[in-house]
Tab-separated table of C-alpha atoms in Angstrom:
chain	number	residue	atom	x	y	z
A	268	UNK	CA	-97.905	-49.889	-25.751
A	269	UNK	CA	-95.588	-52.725	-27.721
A	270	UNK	CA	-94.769	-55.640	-26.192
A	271	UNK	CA	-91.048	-56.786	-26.390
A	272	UNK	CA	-90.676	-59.941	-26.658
A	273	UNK	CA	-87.556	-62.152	-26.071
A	274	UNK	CA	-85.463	-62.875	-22.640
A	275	UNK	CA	-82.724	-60.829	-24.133
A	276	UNK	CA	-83.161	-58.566	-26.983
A	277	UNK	CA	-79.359	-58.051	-27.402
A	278	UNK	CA	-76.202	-58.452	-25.083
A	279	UNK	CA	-74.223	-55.511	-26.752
A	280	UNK	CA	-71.489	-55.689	-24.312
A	281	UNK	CA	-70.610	-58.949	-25.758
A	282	UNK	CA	-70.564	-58.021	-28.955
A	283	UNK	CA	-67.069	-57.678	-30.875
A	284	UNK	CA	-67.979	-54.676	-31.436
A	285	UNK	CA	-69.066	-53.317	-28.415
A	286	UNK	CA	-65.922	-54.708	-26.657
A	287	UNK	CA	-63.671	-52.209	-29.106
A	288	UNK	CA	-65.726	-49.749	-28.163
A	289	UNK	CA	-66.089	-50.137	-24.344
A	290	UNK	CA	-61.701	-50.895	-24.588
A	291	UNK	CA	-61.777	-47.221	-26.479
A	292	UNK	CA	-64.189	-45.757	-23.874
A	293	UNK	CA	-62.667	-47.142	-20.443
A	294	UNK	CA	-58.711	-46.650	-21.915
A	295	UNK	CA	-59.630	-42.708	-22.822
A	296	UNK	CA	-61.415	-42.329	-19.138
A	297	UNK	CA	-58.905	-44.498	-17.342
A	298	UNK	CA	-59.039	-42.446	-14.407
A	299	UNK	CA	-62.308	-41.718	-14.343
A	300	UNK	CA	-63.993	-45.301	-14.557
A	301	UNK	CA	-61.122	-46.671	-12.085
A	302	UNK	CA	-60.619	-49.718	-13.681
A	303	UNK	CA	-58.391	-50.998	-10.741
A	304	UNK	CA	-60.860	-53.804	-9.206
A	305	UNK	CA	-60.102	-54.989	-5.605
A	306	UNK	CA	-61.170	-58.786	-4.143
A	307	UNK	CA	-64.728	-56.545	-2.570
A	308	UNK	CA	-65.334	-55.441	-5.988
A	309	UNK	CA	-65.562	-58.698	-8.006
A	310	UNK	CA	-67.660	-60.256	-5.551
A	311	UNK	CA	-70.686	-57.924	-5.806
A	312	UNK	CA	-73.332	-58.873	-7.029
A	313	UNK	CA	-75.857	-55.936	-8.532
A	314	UNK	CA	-79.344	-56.059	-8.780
A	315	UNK	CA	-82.034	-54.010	-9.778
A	316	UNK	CA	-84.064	-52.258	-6.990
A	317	UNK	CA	-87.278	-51.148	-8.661
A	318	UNK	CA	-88.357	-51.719	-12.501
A	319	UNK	CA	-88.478	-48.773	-15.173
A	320	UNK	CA	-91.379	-46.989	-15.123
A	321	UNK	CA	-92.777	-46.162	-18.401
A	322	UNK	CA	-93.650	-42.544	-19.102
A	323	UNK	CA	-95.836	-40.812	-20.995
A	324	UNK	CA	-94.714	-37.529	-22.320
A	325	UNK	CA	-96.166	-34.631	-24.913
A	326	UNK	CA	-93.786	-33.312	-27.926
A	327	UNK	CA	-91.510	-30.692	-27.070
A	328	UNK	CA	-91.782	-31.686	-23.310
A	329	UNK	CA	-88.970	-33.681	-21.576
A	330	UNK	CA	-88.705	-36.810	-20.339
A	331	UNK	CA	-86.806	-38.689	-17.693
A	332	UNK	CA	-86.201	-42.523	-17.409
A	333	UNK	CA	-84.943	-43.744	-14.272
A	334	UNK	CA	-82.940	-46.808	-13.210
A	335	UNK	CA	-82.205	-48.365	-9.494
A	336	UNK	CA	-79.272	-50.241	-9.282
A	337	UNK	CA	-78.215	-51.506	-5.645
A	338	UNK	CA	-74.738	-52.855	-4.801
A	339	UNK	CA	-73.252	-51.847	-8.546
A	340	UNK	CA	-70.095	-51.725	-7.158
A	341	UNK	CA	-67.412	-51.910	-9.848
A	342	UNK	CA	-69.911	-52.486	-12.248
A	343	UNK	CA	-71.433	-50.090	-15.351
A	344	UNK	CA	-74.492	-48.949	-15.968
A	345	UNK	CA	-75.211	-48.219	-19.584
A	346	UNK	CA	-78.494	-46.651	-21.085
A	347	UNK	CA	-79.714	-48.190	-24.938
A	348	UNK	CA	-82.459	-47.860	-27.442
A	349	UNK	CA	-83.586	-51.006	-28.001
A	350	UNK	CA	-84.844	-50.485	-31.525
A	351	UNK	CA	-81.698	-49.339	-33.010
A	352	UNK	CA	-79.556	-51.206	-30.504
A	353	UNK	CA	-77.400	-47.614	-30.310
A	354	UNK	CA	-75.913	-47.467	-27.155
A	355	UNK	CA	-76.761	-43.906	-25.567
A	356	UNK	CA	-74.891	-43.608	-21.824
A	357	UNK	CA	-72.351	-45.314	-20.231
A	358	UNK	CA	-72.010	-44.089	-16.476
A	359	UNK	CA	-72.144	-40.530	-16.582
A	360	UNK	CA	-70.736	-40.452	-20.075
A	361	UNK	CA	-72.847	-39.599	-22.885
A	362	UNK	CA	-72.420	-41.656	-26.019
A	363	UNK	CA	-74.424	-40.919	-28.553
A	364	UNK	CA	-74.474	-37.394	-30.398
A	365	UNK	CA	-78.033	-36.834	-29.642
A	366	UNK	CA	-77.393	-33.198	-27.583
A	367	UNK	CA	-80.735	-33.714	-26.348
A	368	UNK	CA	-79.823	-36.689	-24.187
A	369	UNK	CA	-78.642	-36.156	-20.338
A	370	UNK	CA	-77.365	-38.742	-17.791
A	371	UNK	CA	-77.612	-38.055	-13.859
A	372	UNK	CA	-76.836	-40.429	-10.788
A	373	UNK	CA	-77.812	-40.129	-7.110
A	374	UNK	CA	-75.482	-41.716	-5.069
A	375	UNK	CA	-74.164	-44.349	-7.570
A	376	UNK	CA	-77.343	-45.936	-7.408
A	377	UNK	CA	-80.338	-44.102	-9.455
A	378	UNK	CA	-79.527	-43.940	-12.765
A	379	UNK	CA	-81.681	-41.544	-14.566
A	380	UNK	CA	-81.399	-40.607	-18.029
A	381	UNK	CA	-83.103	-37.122	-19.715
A	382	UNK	CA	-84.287	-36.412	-22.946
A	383	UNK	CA	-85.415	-32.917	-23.841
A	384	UNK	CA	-87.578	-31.547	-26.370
A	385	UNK	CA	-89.061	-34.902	-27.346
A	386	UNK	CA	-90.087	-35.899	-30.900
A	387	UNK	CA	-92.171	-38.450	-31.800
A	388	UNK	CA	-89.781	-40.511	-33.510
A	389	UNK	CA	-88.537	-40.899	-29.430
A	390	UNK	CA	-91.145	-42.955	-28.789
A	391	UNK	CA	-89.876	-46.598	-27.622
A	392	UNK	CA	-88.040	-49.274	-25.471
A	393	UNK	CA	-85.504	-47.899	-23.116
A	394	UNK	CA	-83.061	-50.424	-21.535
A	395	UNK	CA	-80.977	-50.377	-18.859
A	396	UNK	CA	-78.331	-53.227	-18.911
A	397	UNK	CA	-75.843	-54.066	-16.318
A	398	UNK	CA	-72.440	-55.378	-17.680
A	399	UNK	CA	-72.291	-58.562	-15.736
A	400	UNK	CA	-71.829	-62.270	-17.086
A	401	UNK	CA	-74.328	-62.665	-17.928
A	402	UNK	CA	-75.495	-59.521	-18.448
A	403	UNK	CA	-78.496	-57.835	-16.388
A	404	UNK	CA	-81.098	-55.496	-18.227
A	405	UNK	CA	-84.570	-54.123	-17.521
A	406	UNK	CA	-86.527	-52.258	-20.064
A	407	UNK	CA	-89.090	-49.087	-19.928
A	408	UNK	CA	-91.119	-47.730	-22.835
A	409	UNK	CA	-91.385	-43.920	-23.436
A	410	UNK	CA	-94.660	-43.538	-24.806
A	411	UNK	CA	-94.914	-39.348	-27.012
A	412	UNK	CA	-98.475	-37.867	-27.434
A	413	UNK	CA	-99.133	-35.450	-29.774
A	414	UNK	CA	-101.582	-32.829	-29.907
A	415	UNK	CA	-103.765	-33.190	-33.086
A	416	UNK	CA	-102.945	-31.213	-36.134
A	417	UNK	CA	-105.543	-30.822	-39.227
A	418	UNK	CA	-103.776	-31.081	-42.345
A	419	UNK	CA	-104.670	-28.805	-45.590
A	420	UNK	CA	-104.967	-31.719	-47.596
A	421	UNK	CA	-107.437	-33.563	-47.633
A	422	UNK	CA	-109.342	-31.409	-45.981
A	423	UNK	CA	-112.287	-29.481	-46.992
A	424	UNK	CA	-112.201	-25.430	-48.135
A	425	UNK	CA	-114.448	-23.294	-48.269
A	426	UNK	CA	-117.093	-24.881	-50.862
A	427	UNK	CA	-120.037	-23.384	-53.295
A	428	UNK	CA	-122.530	-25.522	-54.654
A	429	UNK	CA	-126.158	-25.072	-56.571
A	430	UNK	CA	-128.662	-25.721	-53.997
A	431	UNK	CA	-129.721	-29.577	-54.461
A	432	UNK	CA	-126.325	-30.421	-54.900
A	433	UNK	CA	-124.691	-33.726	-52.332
A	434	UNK	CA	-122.158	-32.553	-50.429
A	435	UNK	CA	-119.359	-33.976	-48.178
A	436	UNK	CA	-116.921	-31.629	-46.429
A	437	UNK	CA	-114.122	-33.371	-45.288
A	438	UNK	CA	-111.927	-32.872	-42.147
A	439	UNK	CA	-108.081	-34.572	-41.672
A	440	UNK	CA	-106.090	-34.942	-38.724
A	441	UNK	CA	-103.014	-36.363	-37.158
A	442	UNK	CA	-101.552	-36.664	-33.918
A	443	UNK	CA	-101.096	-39.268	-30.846
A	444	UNK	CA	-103.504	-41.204	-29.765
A	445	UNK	CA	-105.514	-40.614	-33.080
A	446	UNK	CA	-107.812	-37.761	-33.159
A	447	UNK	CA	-111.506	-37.950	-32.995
A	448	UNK	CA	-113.519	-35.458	-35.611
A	449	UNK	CA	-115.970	-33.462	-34.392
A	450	UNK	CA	-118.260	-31.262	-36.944
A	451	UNK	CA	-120.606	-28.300	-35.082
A	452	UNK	CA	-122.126	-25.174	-37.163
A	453	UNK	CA	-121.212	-21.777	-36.004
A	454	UNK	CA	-123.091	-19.827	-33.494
A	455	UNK	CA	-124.601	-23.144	-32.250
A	456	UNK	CA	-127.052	-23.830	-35.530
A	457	UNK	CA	-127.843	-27.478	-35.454
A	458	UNK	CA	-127.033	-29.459	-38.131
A	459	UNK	CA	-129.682	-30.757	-40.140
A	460	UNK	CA	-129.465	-34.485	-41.035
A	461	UNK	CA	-129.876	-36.488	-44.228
A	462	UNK	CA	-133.218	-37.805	-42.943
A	463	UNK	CA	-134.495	-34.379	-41.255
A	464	UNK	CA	-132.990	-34.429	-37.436
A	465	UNK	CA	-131.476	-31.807	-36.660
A	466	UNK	CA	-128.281	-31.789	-34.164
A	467	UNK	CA	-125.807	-30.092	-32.762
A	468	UNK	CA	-122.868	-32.071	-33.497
A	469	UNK	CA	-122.243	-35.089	-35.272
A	470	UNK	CA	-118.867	-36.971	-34.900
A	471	UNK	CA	-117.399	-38.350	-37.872
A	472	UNK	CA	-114.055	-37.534	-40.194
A	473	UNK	CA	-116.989	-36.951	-42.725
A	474	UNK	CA	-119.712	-34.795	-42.467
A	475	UNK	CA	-122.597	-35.698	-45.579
A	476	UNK	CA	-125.143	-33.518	-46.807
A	477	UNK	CA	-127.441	-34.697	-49.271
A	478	UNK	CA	-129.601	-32.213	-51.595
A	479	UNK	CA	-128.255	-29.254	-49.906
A	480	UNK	CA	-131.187	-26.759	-49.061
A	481	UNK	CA	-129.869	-22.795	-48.530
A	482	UNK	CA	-130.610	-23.458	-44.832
A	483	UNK	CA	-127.403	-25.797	-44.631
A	484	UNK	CA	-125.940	-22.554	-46.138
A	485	UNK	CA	-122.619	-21.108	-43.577
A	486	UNK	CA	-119.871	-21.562	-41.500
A	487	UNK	CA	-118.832	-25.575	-40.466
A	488	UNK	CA	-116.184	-26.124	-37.928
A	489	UNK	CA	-113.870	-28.937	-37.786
A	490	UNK	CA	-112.741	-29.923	-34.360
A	491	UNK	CA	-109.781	-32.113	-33.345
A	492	UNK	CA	-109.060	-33.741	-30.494
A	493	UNK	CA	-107.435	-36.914	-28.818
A	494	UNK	CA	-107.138	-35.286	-24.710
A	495	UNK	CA	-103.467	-33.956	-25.364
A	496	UNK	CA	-104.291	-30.292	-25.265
A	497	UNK	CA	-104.824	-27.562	-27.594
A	498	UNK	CA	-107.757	-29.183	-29.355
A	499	UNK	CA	-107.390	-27.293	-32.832
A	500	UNK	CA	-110.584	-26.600	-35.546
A	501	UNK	CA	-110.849	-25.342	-39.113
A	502	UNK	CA	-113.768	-23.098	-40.439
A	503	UNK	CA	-115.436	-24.134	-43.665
A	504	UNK	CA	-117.758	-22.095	-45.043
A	505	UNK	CA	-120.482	-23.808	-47.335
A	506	UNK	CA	-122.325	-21.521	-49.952
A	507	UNK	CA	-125.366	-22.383	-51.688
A	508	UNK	CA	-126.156	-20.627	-54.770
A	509	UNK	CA	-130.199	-21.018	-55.767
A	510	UNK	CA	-132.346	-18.906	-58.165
A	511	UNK	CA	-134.506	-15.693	-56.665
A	512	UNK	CA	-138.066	-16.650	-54.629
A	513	UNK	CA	-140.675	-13.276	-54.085
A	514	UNK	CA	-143.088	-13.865	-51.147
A	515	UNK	CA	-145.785	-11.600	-51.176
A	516	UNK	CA	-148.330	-11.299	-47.929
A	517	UNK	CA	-150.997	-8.898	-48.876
A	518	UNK	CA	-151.491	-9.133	-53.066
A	519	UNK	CA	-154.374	-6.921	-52.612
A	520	UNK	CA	-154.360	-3.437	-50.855
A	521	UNK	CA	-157.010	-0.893	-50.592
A	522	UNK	CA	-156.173	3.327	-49.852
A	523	UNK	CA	-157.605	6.562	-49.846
A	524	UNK	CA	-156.779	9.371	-52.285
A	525	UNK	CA	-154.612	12.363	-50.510
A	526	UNK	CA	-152.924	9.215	-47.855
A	527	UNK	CA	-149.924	7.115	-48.005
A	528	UNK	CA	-149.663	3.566	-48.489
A	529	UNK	CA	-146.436	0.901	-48.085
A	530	UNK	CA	-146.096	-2.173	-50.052
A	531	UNK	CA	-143.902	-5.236	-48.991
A	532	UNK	CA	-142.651	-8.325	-51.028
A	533	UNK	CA	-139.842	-10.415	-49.139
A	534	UNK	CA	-137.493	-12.057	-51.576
A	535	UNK	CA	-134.426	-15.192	-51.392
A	536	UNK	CA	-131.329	-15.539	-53.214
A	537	UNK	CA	-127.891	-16.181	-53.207
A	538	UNK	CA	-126.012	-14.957	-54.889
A	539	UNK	CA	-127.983	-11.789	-53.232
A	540	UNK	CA	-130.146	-10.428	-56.077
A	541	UNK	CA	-131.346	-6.824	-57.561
A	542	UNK	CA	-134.607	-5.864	-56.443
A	543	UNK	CA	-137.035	-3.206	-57.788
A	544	UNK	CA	-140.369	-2.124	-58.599
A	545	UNK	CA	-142.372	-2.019	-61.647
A	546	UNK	CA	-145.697	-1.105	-63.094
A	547	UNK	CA	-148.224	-3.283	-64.327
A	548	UNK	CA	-146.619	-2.376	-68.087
A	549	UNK	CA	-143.401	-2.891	-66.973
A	550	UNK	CA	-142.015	0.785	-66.198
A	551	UNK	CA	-139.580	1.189	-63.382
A	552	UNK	CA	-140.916	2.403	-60.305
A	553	UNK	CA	-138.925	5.974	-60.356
A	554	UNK	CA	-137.133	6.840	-57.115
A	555	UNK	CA	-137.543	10.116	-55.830
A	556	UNK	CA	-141.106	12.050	-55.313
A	557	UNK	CA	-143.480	10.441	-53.787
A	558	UNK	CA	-142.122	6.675	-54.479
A	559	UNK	CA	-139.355	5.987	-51.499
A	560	UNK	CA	-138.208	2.325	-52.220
A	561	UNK	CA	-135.826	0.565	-49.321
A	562	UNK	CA	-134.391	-3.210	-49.637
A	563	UNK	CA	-133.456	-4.277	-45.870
A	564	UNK	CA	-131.319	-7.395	-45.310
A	565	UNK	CA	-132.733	-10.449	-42.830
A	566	UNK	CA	-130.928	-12.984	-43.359
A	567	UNK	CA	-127.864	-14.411	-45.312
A	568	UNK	CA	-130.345	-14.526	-48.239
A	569	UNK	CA	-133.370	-13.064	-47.043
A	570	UNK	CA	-134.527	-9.535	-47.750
A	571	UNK	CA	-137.274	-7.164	-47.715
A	572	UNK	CA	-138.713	-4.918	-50.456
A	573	UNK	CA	-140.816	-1.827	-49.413
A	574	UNK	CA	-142.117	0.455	-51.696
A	575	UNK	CA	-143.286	3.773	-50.199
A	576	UNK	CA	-146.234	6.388	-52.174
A	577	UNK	CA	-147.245	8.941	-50.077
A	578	UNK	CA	-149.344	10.890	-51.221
A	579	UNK	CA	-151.656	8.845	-53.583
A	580	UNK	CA	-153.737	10.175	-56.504
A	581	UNK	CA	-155.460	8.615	-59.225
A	582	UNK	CA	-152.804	7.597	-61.358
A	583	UNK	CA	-151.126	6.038	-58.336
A	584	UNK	CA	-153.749	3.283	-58.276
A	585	UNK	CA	-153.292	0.282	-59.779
A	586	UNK	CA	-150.822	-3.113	-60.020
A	587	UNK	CA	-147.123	-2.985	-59.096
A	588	UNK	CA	-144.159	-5.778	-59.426
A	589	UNK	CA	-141.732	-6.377	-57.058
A	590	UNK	CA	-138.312	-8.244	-58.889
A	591	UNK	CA	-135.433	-9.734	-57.781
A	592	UNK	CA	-132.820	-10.738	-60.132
A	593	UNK	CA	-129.474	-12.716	-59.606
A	594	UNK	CA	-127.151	-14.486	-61.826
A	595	UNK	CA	-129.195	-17.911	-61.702
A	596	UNK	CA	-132.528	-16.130	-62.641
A	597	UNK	CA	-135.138	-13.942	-62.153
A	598	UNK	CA	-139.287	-13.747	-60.588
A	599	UNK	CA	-141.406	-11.083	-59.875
A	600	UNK	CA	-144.546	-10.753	-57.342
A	601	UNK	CA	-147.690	-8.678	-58.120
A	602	UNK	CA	-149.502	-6.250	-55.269
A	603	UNK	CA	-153.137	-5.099	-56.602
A	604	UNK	CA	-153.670	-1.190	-55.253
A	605	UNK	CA	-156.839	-0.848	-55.712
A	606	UNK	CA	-159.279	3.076	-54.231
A	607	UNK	CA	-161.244	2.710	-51.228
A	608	UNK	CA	-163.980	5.480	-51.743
A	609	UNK	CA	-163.978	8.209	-49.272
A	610	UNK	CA	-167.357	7.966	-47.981
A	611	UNK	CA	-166.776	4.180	-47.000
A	612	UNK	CA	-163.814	5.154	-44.172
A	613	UNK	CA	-165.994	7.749	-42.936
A	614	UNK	CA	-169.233	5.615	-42.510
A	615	UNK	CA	-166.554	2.753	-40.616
A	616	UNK	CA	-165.141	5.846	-38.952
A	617	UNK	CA	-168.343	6.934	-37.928
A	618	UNK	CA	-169.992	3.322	-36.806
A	619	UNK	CA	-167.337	3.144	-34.585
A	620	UNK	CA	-167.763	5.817	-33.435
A	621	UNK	CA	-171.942	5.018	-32.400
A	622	UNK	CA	-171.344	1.545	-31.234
A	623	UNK	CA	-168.784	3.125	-28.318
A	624	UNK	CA	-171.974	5.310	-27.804
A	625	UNK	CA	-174.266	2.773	-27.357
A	626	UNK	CA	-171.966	0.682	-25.152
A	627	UNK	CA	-171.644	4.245	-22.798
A	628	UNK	CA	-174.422	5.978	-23.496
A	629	UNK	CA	-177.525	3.687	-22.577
A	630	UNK	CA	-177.232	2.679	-19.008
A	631	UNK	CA	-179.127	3.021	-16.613
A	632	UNK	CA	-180.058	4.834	-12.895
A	633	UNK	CA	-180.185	1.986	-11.230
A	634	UNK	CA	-177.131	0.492	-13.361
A	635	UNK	CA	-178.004	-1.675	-15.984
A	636	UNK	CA	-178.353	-1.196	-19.796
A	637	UNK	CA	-181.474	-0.691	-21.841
A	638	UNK	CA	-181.407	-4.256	-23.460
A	639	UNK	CA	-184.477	-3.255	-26.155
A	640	UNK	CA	-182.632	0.062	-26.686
A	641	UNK	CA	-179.442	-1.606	-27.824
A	642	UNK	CA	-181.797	-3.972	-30.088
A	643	UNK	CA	-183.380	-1.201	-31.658
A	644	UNK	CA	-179.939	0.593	-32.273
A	645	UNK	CA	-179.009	-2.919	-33.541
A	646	UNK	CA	-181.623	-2.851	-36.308
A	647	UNK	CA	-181.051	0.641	-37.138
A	648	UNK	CA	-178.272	-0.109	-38.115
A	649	UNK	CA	-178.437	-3.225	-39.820
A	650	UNK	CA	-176.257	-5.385	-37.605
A	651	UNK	CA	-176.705	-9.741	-37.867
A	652	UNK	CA	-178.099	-11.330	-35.024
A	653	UNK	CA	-174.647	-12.828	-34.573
A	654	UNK	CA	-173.424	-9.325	-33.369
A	655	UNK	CA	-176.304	-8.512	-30.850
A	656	UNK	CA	-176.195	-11.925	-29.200
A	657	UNK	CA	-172.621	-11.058	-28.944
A	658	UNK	CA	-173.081	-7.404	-27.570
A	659	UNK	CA	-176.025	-9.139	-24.954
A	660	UNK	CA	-173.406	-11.779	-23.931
A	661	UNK	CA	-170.989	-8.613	-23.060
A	662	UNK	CA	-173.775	-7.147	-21.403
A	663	UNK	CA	-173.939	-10.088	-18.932
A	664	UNK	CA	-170.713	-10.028	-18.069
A	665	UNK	CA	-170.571	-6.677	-17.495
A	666	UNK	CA	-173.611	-6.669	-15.281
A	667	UNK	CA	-173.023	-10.021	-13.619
A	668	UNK	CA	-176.927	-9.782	-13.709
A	669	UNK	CA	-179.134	-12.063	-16.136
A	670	UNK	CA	-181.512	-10.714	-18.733
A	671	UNK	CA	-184.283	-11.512	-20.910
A	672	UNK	CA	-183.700	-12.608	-23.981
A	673	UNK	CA	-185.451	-10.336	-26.700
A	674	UNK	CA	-186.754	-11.280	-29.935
A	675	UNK	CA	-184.995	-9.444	-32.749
C-alpha cells in the first residue's frame, strides 16, 4: 500500500478556485445546505470519530469508504481523490461525473461514499476533509485486485520442434498482486528436468527444455494465479518430430508346415510413419490370402506391426522386413522364419508326454517312488545329471521322506 506523505496534501477549500466553486455549489442549493448559521452553530467544533478504513476490493465489485464525523454541525463534509485532487462529494451532492460514484449519510454523522463496478485505475487515496479553519481531513486507501489474465503475446503456442532441439515455452500474465506461473503436463505426466528429475510441477514464467527427447512430447499447461479467484491456464501443446526406430523382439522364429505363425516389430515416429512388410528381395508383403497384416497404435508415437501367415508352406519360409517410413526417414527390421521339422514337435510332444508318466506312473504301494526306476528312465532317455538331481530333489519334497542317493 503507498504511503502519503505530507501533513496536508492539499486544502482545496482554500483554494481560489475551490471557493468559486463551493459559492456556485452552496448559492444553487441555498435551501438545501441552509446556509443560515446560528451562535450554536459556529461554535462546534467537529471531529473525526473513527479513521478510514482501507478496503480491499476485486474489479467489477463495489466498494464503500466510510467517514465518522461527530458534532459536524453546520459544517461540510466533502469526499476527494487525492491523486487528482478532483473533488468527488460534497454532503449528499455528487460532484464529479463519475455515475459510478454514490454518497450516503446516517444520521448526519457517517459519511460513506460508494463506488460501483471498480476498475483498476480506482485504486488510491480517499480523503475525507472537513471545511474548518483550518481544515480537518483523514485519508483511506482503496486497494483493486485483479484476477490474473494470460496474455497472447508473449506467450507460448502450440510449438513443433526436431527432437534434440532446446526449447522454452513461455507463459505471460497480468493482474493484482502479480501472478505466480505455474507449468504442470496434462493428465499428471511429470515433467522431466534438464538434469533428469522428473516433477510434477515446476514454478517459473519459463519453463526450459533442453535436447528435447519425444517423451517431453504433449500437452503443457500454464497456470495463473495471485489468490483473487478464477485462477486461469493456457494449453500448449509441444510436438517433437524424430526419424522412424523398428524394435524387433524375436529376429528368429521357427514353425511347422500346414500351422500359422505371427510376426511382431514395434516401431516410433512422429510424424506417425507407413509401415509394411517385405521379403528378403524386397517384394511387398501382399495383403489378402494367407498374409493378414494389422498396425495397432500404443502410444502418441508408438505402434505395433503384426504380420499374420496362416497356413505356412515352403515358400512361406524364409526372411521378412518390417518398414516404417515418415517424412524425416526411413528403417527396416529383419525376422528370420526359418522350418522346424515335423518329427522334432512330435518327439518334444511325445517326451512330455513320458516324463508326466514317470512322475504318475512309478509310485509305489506303500507310497513312495521307484528312485532307480526313474534313473533308468533317466538314461533311457538321455537326460543330464542336472535334470535327475532335479527330478530326485522334487521327489523329496513330494515325499517329505529322504532317499538314497544313486549313482547315475
Amino acid at each position: 500500500m503507498p504511503s502519503f506523505r505530507g501533513t496536508h496534501l492539499t486544502k482545496l477549500w482554500t483554494q481560489p478556485a475551490a471557493g468559486i466553486l463551493f459559492t456556485i455549489i452552496f448559492m444553487c442549493h441555498k435551501d438545501d445546505f441552509n446556509l443560515t448559521e446560528t451562535a450554536a452553530d459556529v461554535i462546534t467544533d467537529p471531529k473525526f470519530t473513527f479513521p478510514i478504513a482501507n478496503v480491499t476490493a476485486s474489479v467489477g465489485r463495489e466498494a464503500f469508504l466510510t467517514c465518522v464525523v461527530q458534532d459536524l454541525g453546520s459544517y461540510k463534509v466533502a469526499w476527494l481523490r487525492v491523486d487528482t485532487q478532483t473533488i468527488l462529494t460534497i454532503q449528499n451532492h455528487v460532484i464529479t461525473k463519475n455515475q459510478r460514484i454514490g454518497i450516503t449519510n446516517s444520521e448526519h454523522k457517517t459519511w460513506t461514499m460508494k463506488i460501483k463496478d471498480i476498475k483498476e485505475s480506482d485504486k488510491g487515496w480517499y480523503m475525507c476533509q472537513i471545511n474548518t479553519d483550518p481544515m480537518k481531513s483523514q485519508m483511506g486507501y482503496l486497494d483493486v485486485v485483479v484476477p490474473p489474465d494470460i496474455l497472447d503475446y508473449p506467450t507460448s503456442t502450440d510449438m513443433v520442434v526436431r527432437e534434440g532441439s532446446n526449447v522454452t515455452l513461455k507463459c505471460a500474465a497480468t493482474g493484482s498482486p502479480e501472478p505466480t506461473i505455474t507449468w504442470r503436463r496434462e493428465n499428471g505426466v511429470p515433467i522431466e528436468l534438464a538434469n533428469g528429475t522428473e516433477v510434477l510441477s515446476v514454478e517459473s514464467v519459463n519453463l526450459v527444455l533442453p535436447r528435447v527427447k519425444r517423451q517431453h512430447m504433449g500437452a503443457y499447461l500454464c497456470i495463473a494465479s495471485n489468490g483473487v479467484p478464477p485462477s486461469v491456464s493456457k494449453r500448449i501443446t509441444l510436438i517433437v518430430h524424430f526419424p522412424p526406430m523398428i524394435t524387433v523382439q524375436n529376429q528368429l522364429i521357427g514353425a511347422v508346415d500346414g500351422k500359422g505363425v505371427t510376426l511382431e516389430c514395434q516401431s516410433e515416429a512422429f510424424p506417425k510413419s507407413i509401415n509394411y512388410w517385405t521379403r528378403e528381395r524386397g517384394d511387398i508383403v501382399p495383403p489378402g490370402g494367407k498374409y493378414t497384416s494389422n498396425v495397432t497404435e500404443i502410444g502418441e508415437y508408438r505402434s505395433s506391426m503384426k504380420l499374420h501367415i496362416n497356413p505356412l508352406t515352403q515358400a512361406e519360409f524364409g526372411a521378412y522386413r518390417c518398414v516404417a517410413k515418415n517424412s524425416l526417414g526411413d528403417t527396416d527390421g529383419t525376422i528370420k522364419l526359418y522350418r522346424i521339422p515335423p518329427n522334432a514337435v512330435n518327439y518334444v510332444e511325445n517326451s512330455e508326454g513320458r516324463y508326466k508318466d514317470m512322475m504318475l506312473g512309478n509310485e509305489l504301494e506303500d507310497g513312495f517312488y521307484d528312485s532307480a526306476a526313474i534313473s533308468m528312465h533317466c538314461q533311457q532317455h538321455k537326460l543330464t545329471l542336472t535334470t535327475t538331481i532335479s527330478l530326485f530333489t522334487i521327489l523329496l519334497v513330494l515325499s517329505k521322506v529322504a532317499i538314497p542317493l544313486i549313482d547315475v
